[in-house]
Coordinates of C-alpha atoms in Angstrom, one line a residue:
Chain A
M1 CA -76.1 -0.7 -54.8
S2 CA -74.6 -3.5 -57.3
G3 CA -73.8 -2.3 -60.6
S4 CA -75.3 -5.1 -62.2
R5 CA -78.7 -5.2 -60.0
P6 CA -81.6 -4.1 -62.3
P7 CA -83.5 -0.6 -61.7
C8 CA -85.7 -0.8 -58.1
L9 CA -89.3 0.9 -57.2
L10 CA -90.1 1.6 -53.7
A11 CA -94.0 0.8 -52.9
L12 CA -95.9 1.8 -49.8
E13 CA -99.1 0.4 -48.4
T14 CA -101.3 1.8 -45.6
S15 CA -104.8 0.7 -47.2
C16 CA -105.7 -0.8 -43.4
D17 CA -104.1 -1.0 -41.0
E18 CA -100.1 -2.3 -41.9
T19 CA -97.9 0.2 -42.3
A20 CA -95.7 -0.9 -45.4
A21 CA -92.9 -0.5 -47.8
S22 CA -91.1 -2.5 -50.0
V23 CA -88.4 -2.6 -52.6
V24 CA -88.5 -4.7 -55.4
T25 CA -86.5 -4.8 -58.4
T26 CA -87.8 -4.8 -62.5
A27 CA -86.9 -8.7 -62.5
G28 CA -89.7 -9.0 -59.6
E29 CA -87.1 -9.4 -57.0
V30 CA -88.2 -8.1 -53.5
L31 CA -85.2 -7.0 -52.0
S32 CA -87.1 -5.7 -48.7
S33 CA -90.4 -5.9 -47.3
E34 CA -91.1 -4.3 -43.8
V35 CA -94.4 -4.4 -42.1
A36 CA -95.3 -2.4 -39.3
S37 CA -98.4 -4.2 -37.9
Q38 CA -101.0 -2.1 -35.7
I39 CA -102.6 -6.2 -34.5
E40 CA -102.1 -5.3 -31.0
I41 CA -103.3 -1.8 -31.2
H42 CA -106.6 -2.5 -32.7
R43 CA -107.0 -6.0 -31.0
A44 CA -108.4 -4.2 -27.5
Y45 CA -111.2 -2.8 -29.9
G46 CA -112.4 -6.1 -31.7
G47 CA -111.5 -4.4 -35.2
V48 CA -109.4 -1.7 -37.0
V49 CA -110.5 1.7 -35.6
P50 CA -109.4 3.9 -38.7
E51 CA -108.6 7.2 -37.0
V52 CA -106.3 5.1 -34.9
A53 CA -104.7 3.4 -37.9
S54 CA -104.2 6.5 -39.4
R55 CA -102.6 8.1 -36.1
N56 CA -100.3 5.1 -36.6
H57 CA -99.5 5.4 -40.0
I58 CA -98.3 9.0 -39.8
Q59 CA -95.8 8.3 -37.1
V60 CA -94.2 5.2 -38.8
M61 CA -94.2 5.7 -42.5
R62 CA -90.9 7.3 -42.9
L63 CA -89.2 5.1 -40.4
V64 CA -90.6 2.0 -42.4
C65 CA -90.0 3.1 -45.8
E66 CA -85.9 4.2 -44.7
Q67 CA -86.0 0.8 -42.7
A68 CA -87.0 -1.1 -46.8
M69 CA -84.5 1.0 -48.4
Q70 CA -81.9 0.1 -45.8
S71 CA -82.6 -3.4 -45.5
A72 CA -82.6 -3.5 -49.6
G73 CA -79.2 -2.0 -49.4
V74 CA -80.5 0.9 -52.0
A75 CA -81.0 5.3 -51.7
L76 CA -83.2 6.7 -53.5
P77 CA -81.4 7.6 -56.4
D78 CA -81.7 4.3 -56.9
I79 CA -85.5 4.2 -57.0
S80 CA -86.6 4.7 -60.6
A81 CA -90.5 4.6 -59.9
F82 CA -92.4 4.9 -56.6
A83 CA -96.0 3.6 -56.3
A84 CA -98.6 3.2 -53.3
T85 CA -101.9 2.0 -52.9
S86 CA -104.4 4.1 -53.8
G87 CA -107.5 2.3 -52.6
P88 CA -109.9 0.3 -52.2
G89 CA -109.4 0.8 -48.5
L90 CA -109.6 3.2 -45.7
V91 CA -109.4 6.9 -47.0
S92 CA -107.4 8.7 -44.0
S93 CA -104.8 5.8 -44.2
L94 CA -104.1 5.4 -48.1
L95 CA -103.9 9.5 -48.3
I96 CA -100.5 8.8 -46.0
G97 CA -98.9 6.5 -48.1
S98 CA -100.2 7.9 -51.1
T99 CA -99.1 11.3 -50.2
M100 CA -95.6 10.2 -48.9
A101 CA -94.7 8.6 -52.5
K102 CA -96.2 11.1 -54.6
A103 CA -93.6 13.4 -52.4
L104 CA -90.6 10.9 -52.6
A105 CA -92.0 10.7 -56.9
L106 CA -92.2 14.8 -57.1
A107 CA -88.4 15.8 -55.1
E108 CA -86.9 12.2 -57.4
K109 CA -88.5 13.3 -60.8
K110 CA -89.2 9.6 -61.0
P111 CA -92.6 8.2 -62.2
F112 CA -95.8 7.5 -59.5
L113 CA -97.7 4.6 -59.7
A114 CA -101.1 4.8 -58.3
I115 CA -102.0 0.8 -57.5
N116 CA -105.0 -0.9 -56.7
H117 CA -104.3 -3.0 -53.8
L118 CA -106.6 -5.8 -54.9
E119 CA -104.1 -6.0 -58.5
G120 CA -101.3 -6.5 -55.6
H121 CA -103.2 -9.8 -54.3
L122 CA -104.1 -11.0 -57.6
L123 CA -100.9 -10.6 -59.0
S124 CA -99.2 -12.3 -55.5
P125 CA -99.1 -15.9 -56.5
F126 CA -96.2 -15.2 -59.0
M127 CA -94.1 -13.3 -56.5
Q128 CA -90.8 -15.1 -56.9
K129 CA -89.8 -16.6 -53.7
P130 CA -86.8 -15.7 -52.0
G131 CA -83.9 -16.7 -53.4
E132 CA -85.3 -17.8 -56.6
A133 CA -83.2 -16.8 -59.8
A134 CA -84.8 -13.8 -61.1
G135 CA -83.8 -12.4 -65.0
D136 CA -83.4 -9.1 -66.1
T137 CA -87.0 -8.5 -66.2
A138 CA -90.4 -10.1 -64.3
A139 CA -91.5 -12.8 -66.0
P140 CA -94.9 -12.5 -67.5
I141 CA -98.1 -13.3 -65.7
P142 CA -99.7 -16.1 -67.2
P143 CA -103.6 -16.2 -68.1
H144 CA -105.3 -17.6 -64.8
L145 CA -108.5 -17.8 -62.5
A146 CA -107.7 -15.8 -59.5
L147 CA -109.3 -15.9 -56.3
I148 CA -108.9 -13.3 -53.8
V149 CA -109.8 -14.2 -50.6
S150 CA -109.4 -12.2 -47.4
G151 CA -111.2 -10.2 -44.6
G152 CA -112.1 -7.7 -47.2
H153 CA -112.9 -9.2 -50.5
T154 CA -114.0 -13.2 -52.1
M155 CA -113.7 -12.2 -55.4
L156 CA -112.9 -14.6 -58.5
M157 CA -111.7 -12.9 -61.7
N158 CA -110.3 -14.5 -65.1
V159 CA -107.1 -13.0 -65.7
R160 CA -106.1 -12.5 -69.3
G161 CA -102.8 -10.3 -68.2
V162 CA -101.9 -7.5 -66.9
G163 CA -104.3 -4.9 -66.2
Q164 CA -107.0 -7.0 -68.3
Y165 CA -109.4 -8.4 -65.7
D166 CA -113.1 -9.7 -65.6
L167 CA -114.9 -10.5 -62.9
V168 CA -116.4 -14.0 -62.7
G169 CA -118.0 -13.5 -59.0
R170 CA -118.0 -12.0 -55.9
T171 CA -119.4 -12.3 -52.5
R172 CA -122.8 -10.7 -51.9
D173 CA -122.6 -10.2 -48.2
D174 CA -119.7 -11.2 -46.4
A175 CA -116.0 -11.4 -47.2
A176 CA -115.2 -15.3 -46.4
G177 CA -112.4 -13.9 -43.6
E178 CA -114.8 -11.4 -42.2
A179 CA -117.1 -14.7 -41.9
F180 CA -113.9 -16.0 -40.1
D181 CA -113.6 -13.1 -37.7
K182 CA -117.2 -12.7 -36.8
V183 CA -117.7 -16.2 -36.3
A184 CA -114.6 -16.5 -34.1
K185 CA -116.2 -13.3 -32.1
M186 CA -119.4 -15.4 -31.6
L187 CA -117.1 -18.5 -30.4
G188 CA -115.3 -16.0 -28.1
L189 CA -112.5 -16.1 -29.6
P190 CA -109.5 -13.6 -29.9
Y191 CA -109.3 -10.9 -32.3
P192 CA -108.1 -12.1 -35.5
G193 CA -110.7 -14.5 -35.5
G194 CA -109.3 -16.5 -38.4
P195 CA -106.0 -17.9 -37.6
E196 CA -107.2 -18.8 -34.5
I197 CA -109.9 -21.1 -35.7
D198 CA -107.7 -22.3 -38.3
R199 CA -105.3 -23.7 -35.4
R200 CA -108.6 -25.1 -33.6
A201 CA -109.9 -26.5 -36.7
R202 CA -107.2 -28.9 -37.2
H203 CA -108.1 -30.3 -33.3
G204 CA -111.6 -30.6 -34.8
R205 CA -114.3 -33.1 -36.8
R206 CA -114.7 -31.4 -40.0
D207 CA -118.3 -33.4 -40.4
A208 CA -119.4 -33.0 -36.4
Y209 CA -122.0 -30.2 -37.4
E210 CA -124.1 -30.2 -40.7
F211 CA -123.5 -26.1 -42.1
P212 CA -124.8 -24.9 -45.4
R213 CA -123.0 -24.3 -48.6
S214 CA -124.6 -21.4 -50.3
M215 CA -125.1 -20.7 -54.1
M216 CA -123.7 -24.3 -55.1
E217 CA -125.9 -24.4 -58.2
A218 CA -123.5 -25.1 -61.4
G219 CA -122.7 -22.3 -63.1
N220 CA -123.2 -19.5 -60.0
Y221 CA -119.9 -17.9 -59.4
E222 CA -121.4 -15.7 -56.5
F223 CA -120.9 -16.5 -52.8
S224 CA -122.6 -15.6 -50.0
F225 CA -121.8 -16.3 -46.1
S226 CA -124.4 -14.8 -44.1
G227 CA -126.5 -18.4 -44.1
L228 CA -123.1 -19.9 -42.9
K229 CA -122.7 -17.2 -40.0
T230 CA -126.3 -17.4 -38.9
A231 CA -126.3 -21.2 -38.7
V232 CA -123.3 -21.0 -36.6
L233 CA -125.4 -18.2 -34.4
Y234 CA -128.6 -21.1 -34.1
L235 CA -126.0 -24.0 -33.1
L236 CA -124.3 -21.7 -29.9
P237 CA -127.5 -22.5 -27.4
K238 CA -127.5 -26.1 -28.0
I239 CA -124.0 -26.1 -27.5
D240 CA -121.2 -26.5 -24.5
L241 CA -118.4 -24.0 -26.0
T242 CA -116.4 -24.6 -22.4
D243 CA -116.0 -28.2 -23.8
E244 CA -112.4 -27.8 -25.9
G245 CA -113.7 -30.9 -28.5
T246 CA -116.9 -28.8 -29.2
M247 CA -115.7 -25.6 -30.0
N248 CA -112.7 -27.5 -31.9
D249 CA -115.8 -29.4 -34.1
V250 CA -117.7 -26.1 -34.4
C251 CA -114.4 -24.5 -36.1
A252 CA -113.6 -27.6 -38.4
S253 CA -117.1 -27.9 -39.7
F254 CA -117.5 -24.1 -40.0
Q255 CA -114.3 -23.8 -41.6
E256 CA -114.7 -26.8 -44.2
A257 CA -118.2 -25.1 -45.2
V258 CA -116.4 -22.3 -46.3
I259 CA -113.6 -24.1 -48.0
E260 CA -115.6 -26.0 -49.7
V261 CA -117.6 -23.7 -51.5
L262 CA -114.2 -21.3 -52.2
V263 CA -112.3 -24.6 -53.7
K264 CA -115.3 -25.9 -55.3
K265 CA -116.2 -22.6 -57.2
T266 CA -113.0 -21.8 -58.3
V267 CA -112.2 -24.8 -60.2
N268 CA -115.4 -25.1 -62.0
A269 CA -114.7 -21.2 -63.1
A270 CA -111.1 -22.3 -64.4
R271 CA -112.8 -25.3 -66.4
Q272 CA -115.4 -22.8 -67.6
H273 CA -113.0 -19.8 -68.2
G274 CA -110.5 -22.5 -70.2
Q275 CA -108.1 -21.6 -67.4
R276 CA -105.1 -24.4 -66.6
I277 CA -103.4 -22.2 -64.0
I278 CA -105.4 -21.1 -60.9
G279 CA -104.0 -18.3 -58.5
V280 CA -105.0 -18.1 -54.7
S281 CA -104.3 -14.6 -53.1
G282 CA -105.2 -12.6 -49.6
G283 CA -104.9 -12.9 -45.9
V284 CA -107.4 -16.6 -46.0
S285 CA -104.8 -18.4 -48.4
C286 CA -102.6 -19.0 -45.8
N287 CA -105.2 -21.4 -44.0
H288 CA -103.8 -24.9 -43.7
R289 CA -106.9 -26.4 -45.1
L290 CA -107.3 -24.0 -47.8
R291 CA -104.2 -24.6 -49.0
E292 CA -104.7 -28.6 -48.6
R293 CA -107.9 -28.6 -50.4
F294 CA -106.9 -26.5 -53.7
T295 CA -103.8 -28.8 -53.6
E296 CA -105.9 -31.9 -53.8
R297 CA -108.5 -30.7 -56.2
C298 CA -105.8 -29.0 -58.5
A299 CA -103.7 -32.3 -58.6
K300 CA -106.9 -34.0 -59.4
A301 CA -108.0 -31.5 -62.1
G302 CA -104.7 -31.1 -63.8
I303 CA -104.6 -27.5 -62.9
E304 CA -101.5 -26.0 -62.1
L305 CA -101.9 -24.2 -58.5
R306 CA -100.1 -20.9 -57.9
L307 CA -100.8 -20.3 -53.8
T308 CA -99.2 -16.6 -52.5
P309 CA -96.6 -17.2 -50.2
P310 CA -98.0 -17.2 -46.6
T311 CA -95.5 -14.0 -46.0
Y312 CA -96.9 -12.0 -48.9
S313 CA -100.8 -13.3 -47.8
T314 CA -101.8 -10.4 -45.3
D315 CA -101.5 -7.3 -46.5
N316 CA -97.6 -5.9 -47.7
A317 CA -95.7 -3.7 -50.1
A318 CA -94.1 -6.3 -51.6
M319 CA -97.3 -7.1 -53.5
I320 CA -98.0 -3.9 -54.4
A321 CA -94.0 -3.2 -55.6
F322 CA -94.7 -6.5 -57.6
A323 CA -97.7 -5.7 -59.5
A324 CA -96.1 -2.0 -60.0
V325 CA -93.1 -3.4 -61.4
H326 CA -95.7 -5.8 -63.8
R327 CA -97.7 -2.1 -64.6
H328 CA -94.2 0.2 -65.0
L329 CA -92.7 -2.7 -67.5
T330 CA -95.9 -1.4 -69.5
G331 CA -95.1 1.9 -69.7
Y332 CA -98.0 2.9 -67.0
Q333 CA -97.8 5.9 -64.6
S334 CA -100.1 8.0 -62.5
P335 CA -100.2 11.9 -62.8
L336 CA -99.7 13.4 -59.3
E337 CA -103.3 14.6 -59.1
I338 CA -104.5 11.1 -58.7
D339 CA -106.2 11.0 -55.5
V340 CA -107.2 7.9 -53.5
D341 CA -110.4 6.3 -54.1
P342 CA -111.6 4.2 -51.1
N343 CA -113.8 2.0 -53.5
L344 CA -111.6 1.4 -55.8
S345 CA -112.2 -1.1 -58.7
L346 CA -110.7 -3.6 -59.9
V347 CA -112.7 -4.2 -63.1
G348 CA -113.3 -1.1 -65.3
Chain E
M1 CA -82.3 31.1 -39.7
S2 CA -82.7 32.8 -43.0
A3 CA -82.0 30.6 -46.2
C4 CA -84.5 28.9 -48.1
I5 CA -88.2 27.2 -46.4
L6 CA -91.1 25.5 -48.0
A7 CA -93.9 25.7 -46.0
L8 CA -97.2 23.7 -46.6
E9 CA -100.3 24.7 -45.0
T10 CA -103.1 21.7 -45.6
S11 CA -105.2 22.0 -41.6
T12 CA -108.3 23.5 -43.5
P13 CA -110.0 23.7 -46.5
Q14 CA -107.9 26.2 -47.9
G15 CA -104.8 25.3 -48.6
Q16 CA -101.3 26.9 -48.8
V17 CA -97.7 26.2 -50.1
A18 CA -94.8 29.3 -49.9
L19 CA -91.4 29.5 -50.4
W20 CA -89.6 31.8 -48.3
Q21 CA -86.2 33.2 -48.9
D22 CA -83.8 35.6 -47.3
G23 CA -86.7 37.3 -45.9
V24 CA -88.6 37.1 -49.4
V25 CA -91.7 35.1 -50.3
R26 CA -90.2 33.9 -53.6
Y27 CA -93.4 32.2 -54.2
A28 CA -96.9 31.6 -52.8
K29 CA -100.0 29.5 -53.9
A30 CA -103.5 28.8 -52.2
F31 CA -105.4 26.4 -53.2
S32 CA -109.1 24.8 -52.1
S33 CA -110.2 21.4 -52.4
Q34 CA -113.3 19.7 -49.9
R35 CA -112.2 17.0 -49.6
S36 CA -108.3 16.2 -49.6
H37 CA -105.3 18.3 -50.5
N38 CA -103.8 15.1 -52.1
S39 CA -104.7 16.1 -55.6
Q40 CA -104.0 19.3 -55.4
L41 CA -100.9 20.4 -53.3
F42 CA -98.6 18.8 -55.6
A43 CA -98.6 21.0 -58.7
P44 CA -98.2 23.9 -56.6
L45 CA -95.2 22.1 -54.8
G46 CA -93.9 21.0 -58.0
E47 CA -93.7 24.5 -59.1
A48 CA -92.3 26.1 -55.6
L49 CA -89.4 23.2 -56.0
E50 CA -88.6 24.5 -59.5
V51 CA -88.2 28.3 -57.8
C52 CA -85.9 27.0 -55.4
G53 CA -83.9 25.0 -57.6
G54 CA -81.6 23.3 -55.1
A55 CA -81.4 25.6 -52.5
L56 CA -83.8 23.9 -50.1
D57 CA -83.1 24.1 -46.3
L58 CA -86.1 23.5 -44.4
I59 CA -89.5 22.1 -45.0
V60 CA -92.2 23.7 -42.4
A61 CA -95.6 21.6 -42.0
G62 CA -98.7 23.6 -40.5
T63 CA -99.6 20.9 -37.6
G64 CA -103.4 22.5 -37.0
P65 CA -105.9 21.7 -35.2
G66 CA -107.8 21.4 -37.8
S67 CA -108.7 18.6 -40.4
Y68 CA -106.5 15.5 -39.1
T69 CA -106.6 14.2 -42.3
G70 CA -105.6 17.4 -44.2
V71 CA -102.4 18.0 -41.7
R72 CA -101.4 14.1 -42.5
I73 CA -101.3 15.1 -46.1
G74 CA -99.0 18.2 -45.2
I75 CA -96.7 16.3 -42.9
A76 CA -96.7 12.9 -45.3
A77 CA -95.7 15.4 -48.0
A78 CA -93.4 17.3 -46.4
Q79 CA -91.8 14.0 -44.8
G80 CA -91.2 12.6 -48.4
L81 CA -90.0 16.0 -50.1
G82 CA -87.4 16.3 -46.5
W83 CA -86.2 12.7 -46.8
A84 CA -85.6 13.1 -50.7
K85 CA -83.9 16.5 -50.6
G86 CA -81.7 15.7 -47.2
V87 CA -83.8 18.8 -45.3
P88 CA -84.8 19.2 -42.1
V89 CA -88.9 18.9 -41.3
I90 CA -90.6 20.6 -38.6
G91 CA -94.2 21.6 -37.8
L92 CA -95.6 24.3 -36.3
C93 CA -99.1 24.8 -34.9
S94 CA -100.9 26.6 -37.6
L95 CA -102.8 28.9 -35.1
L96 CA -99.4 30.7 -34.8
A97 CA -99.7 32.0 -38.7
P98 CA -103.2 33.6 -39.4
E99 CA -103.6 34.7 -43.0
V100 CA -103.7 39.0 -41.4
E101 CA -102.9 41.9 -42.9
E102 CA -100.5 42.0 -39.7
V103 CA -100.5 39.8 -37.2
P104 CA -100.9 41.2 -33.7
D105 CA -98.8 40.9 -31.0
R106 CA -101.7 39.3 -28.5
Y107 CA -104.6 37.7 -30.4
V108 CA -107.2 34.4 -29.6
M109 CA -107.4 31.7 -31.9
C110 CA -110.4 29.8 -31.2
G111 CA -112.5 26.9 -33.1
D112 CA -115.0 24.1 -32.6
A113 CA -113.4 20.5 -31.3
R114 CA -116.8 18.9 -32.0
R115 CA -119.0 17.1 -29.8
G116 CA -120.3 20.2 -27.8
L117 CA -116.2 21.5 -27.4
F118 CA -114.6 24.1 -28.1
Y119 CA -110.8 25.7 -28.1
A120 CA -109.7 28.9 -27.1
V121 CA -106.0 30.0 -26.9
Q122 CA -103.9 33.2 -26.4
I123 CA -100.9 33.8 -28.3
Q124 CA -98.3 36.3 -27.7
R125 CA -95.1 37.2 -29.5
G126 CA -96.0 34.1 -31.6
A127 CA -95.9 31.3 -29.3
L128 CA -99.5 29.9 -27.1
T129 CA -99.7 30.9 -24.0
V130 CA -100.4 27.4 -22.8
G131 CA -98.6 24.1 -23.5
E132 CA -101.5 22.3 -24.5
I133 CA -104.7 23.9 -26.0
P134 CA -108.0 23.5 -23.8
L135 CA -110.8 22.8 -24.6
M136 CA -113.8 24.1 -23.0
G137 CA -118.1 23.7 -23.1
K138 CA -120.0 26.4 -24.4
D139 CA -120.4 28.1 -21.0
D140 CA -116.8 28.1 -20.4
F141 CA -116.0 29.4 -24.1
A142 CA -118.3 32.3 -23.7
R143 CA -116.9 33.1 -20.4
F144 CA -113.2 33.2 -21.8
Q145 CA -114.4 35.7 -24.5
E146 CA -115.8 37.3 -21.7
A147 CA -112.5 37.7 -20.0
H148 CA -110.3 38.3 -23.6
R149 CA -112.3 40.9 -24.8
E150 CA -109.2 43.4 -25.1
V151 CA -107.7 41.5 -28.0
P152 CA -108.7 40.5 -31.7
W153 CA -110.2 36.8 -31.8
Y154 CA -110.0 34.7 -35.2
T155 CA -111.1 31.4 -35.9
L156 CA -109.7 29.2 -38.8
D157 CA -113.0 27.7 -38.9
A158 CA -115.0 28.9 -41.8
V159 CA -117.5 30.5 -39.5
S160 CA -117.3 31.7 -35.6
P161 CA -117.5 28.7 -33.6
A162 CA -120.9 28.6 -31.6
G163 CA -122.1 31.6 -33.2
V164 CA -120.4 34.1 -30.9
E165 CA -119.7 37.7 -32.2
G166 CA -116.5 39.3 -32.4
V167 CA -114.4 36.2 -34.0
A168 CA -113.0 37.1 -37.7
P169 CA -112.7 33.8 -39.6
V170 CA -109.0 33.8 -41.4
R171 CA -106.9 31.6 -43.1
P172 CA -103.9 29.7 -41.9
S173 CA -100.9 30.8 -44.1
A174 CA -98.2 29.2 -45.1
V175 CA -96.0 32.2 -46.1
G176 CA -96.8 33.3 -42.1
L177 CA -95.3 29.7 -41.3
A178 CA -92.1 30.0 -43.3
R179 CA -91.9 33.4 -41.8
M180 CA -92.1 32.2 -38.1
A181 CA -89.7 29.0 -39.0
A182 CA -87.0 31.7 -40.4
G183 CA -87.0 33.4 -37.0
L184 CA -85.9 30.4 -34.8
S185 CA -82.8 29.5 -34.0
A186 CA -80.5 26.8 -35.7
E187 CA -80.8 25.0 -32.3
N188 CA -84.4 25.5 -32.3
V189 CA -85.0 24.1 -35.8
A190 CA -82.8 21.0 -34.9
E191 CA -84.7 20.1 -31.7
R192 CA -88.1 20.4 -33.5
A193 CA -86.7 18.4 -36.5
A194 CA -85.9 15.8 -34.0
A195 CA -89.6 15.8 -32.2
A196 CA -92.3 13.7 -33.5
L197 CA -94.3 15.4 -36.3
E198 CA -98.0 14.7 -36.1
P199 CA -101.2 16.8 -35.8
V200 CA -102.3 18.7 -32.7
Y201 CA -104.9 16.4 -31.7
L202 CA -107.4 17.9 -29.6
S203 CA -108.9 15.0 -28.1
A204 CA -108.3 11.1 -28.4
P205 CA -110.1 9.0 -31.4
F206 CA -113.5 8.9 -31.0
I207 CA -114.1 5.2 -30.9
T208 CA -118.1 4.3 -31.5
K209 CA -119.3 1.2 -29.3
A210 CA -121.6 -1.3 -30.4
N211 CA -125.8 -0.4 -29.9
P212 CA -126.1 -2.8 -26.6
L213 CA -129.9 -3.4 -28.4
R214 CA -128.6 -4.6 -31.2
E215 CA -126.1 -6.6 -29.3
R216 CA -128.4 -8.5 -27.3
Q217 CA -131.0 -8.8 -30.4
K218 CA -127.9 -10.8 -31.9
T219 CA -127.5 -13.5 -29.0

């Protein structure tokens, strides 16, 4: 390891079906980010099967960790703290990454940091891009309005600083990504459906079908996607999905309805909370139209937009390591007695 | 092999960490947790590492059968420690180490395998007499017991499976695992350390299917 390099953290992420490990310096530079995806395994079931996920995590966890260390060009004694996702997520999956990180911390006599998966997403728009110059310590996270939008979560947070988060609004039913996946399933599209809808929507008409936008009254920052999902379901008997154009139109119109709600509420929430920066993270932030609409609306509103790089939008350990770096810099560490929490909250 | 062996047994709610060195139990601590051992495992592990200093030679994890999550916690901890300490990690079937005064030469271990199935396997001189632990229905389980009445019966379950008589509930023992590992040849340890380390799975994952009635209602 280079003598001039700042200290590093190793983080493990096993909250769902990805086994991931990453080494990040205390300057916030990602030295490695390894992800062993189980997507092909779970495709056969149309969704993640917790016991299957857990069986796979235990098989590859150490291998993925060693690969992350090797790619980063560091050895265990170079690691100044170990971190792992401690929730929310699937308990039988969380336990594997958390236990291994704790064992490493114990053996190496270094601190352990239990990190909230959502905090990983929340701070990820501020991760440096590969090759971006890094200082001695990671740049502070500025106050901003954050939208976390994924298959498991849709929430707006007012971020005052690291660890200072206020919930502004969240979904009352499905997460946006979940709505994407469920509608894709109704349309007979392959799992995972979100990227497939995104792909097809590029060839469809966004105004072909009038789908509802829920809870759009001023000052309401809650989300609901179940009505939209039902509207798609009611449309199905009336249309011919074997027609490529029709399928693409449904995808484009559905996607536009979801994105319009997300963008509008986020920009309004930023204005109401006096925030000049918006951060968008989570798997759905990979969606092309979502990125396009946020870019347009933020430019118009004079708001700085920080989008998580697509590599770090879906579950990965680099975002956990990045969050751990920021927590580590505040002196935070967790006792080895801490357990995982499948329902871990980001606020109080 | 002799030297310093750390053993972790986490396949049931009754966990244990033990340190075995040159034929002597240097450390042993039991702990109990209903949900997971993730929070209770590390205090005894830290104490055991303090006792052994830097002299660790081998780590052994009990692989069940038992709680899959529990076993995976033991394996993940063993893997992390083994990697950091640069020592091999092996798994041993927890049925080989019942916590009894003196482990008999021959005995049967049995348990509830869920969904109406049971397992029963004879152990002879520290080894399973079959390659794979057999699963059986209640009637076959009773017949197996009838055919093997001459040896003691134990279970790692809290109560006797299917309520049959003559089965003594016992804890799996980390001390027993360490003792057993100490008896393995260096070649055997190397062979086991190279093998994939995972729980003894009694069956394939149980995957629920969507209720056809609900599916029909949806469409």
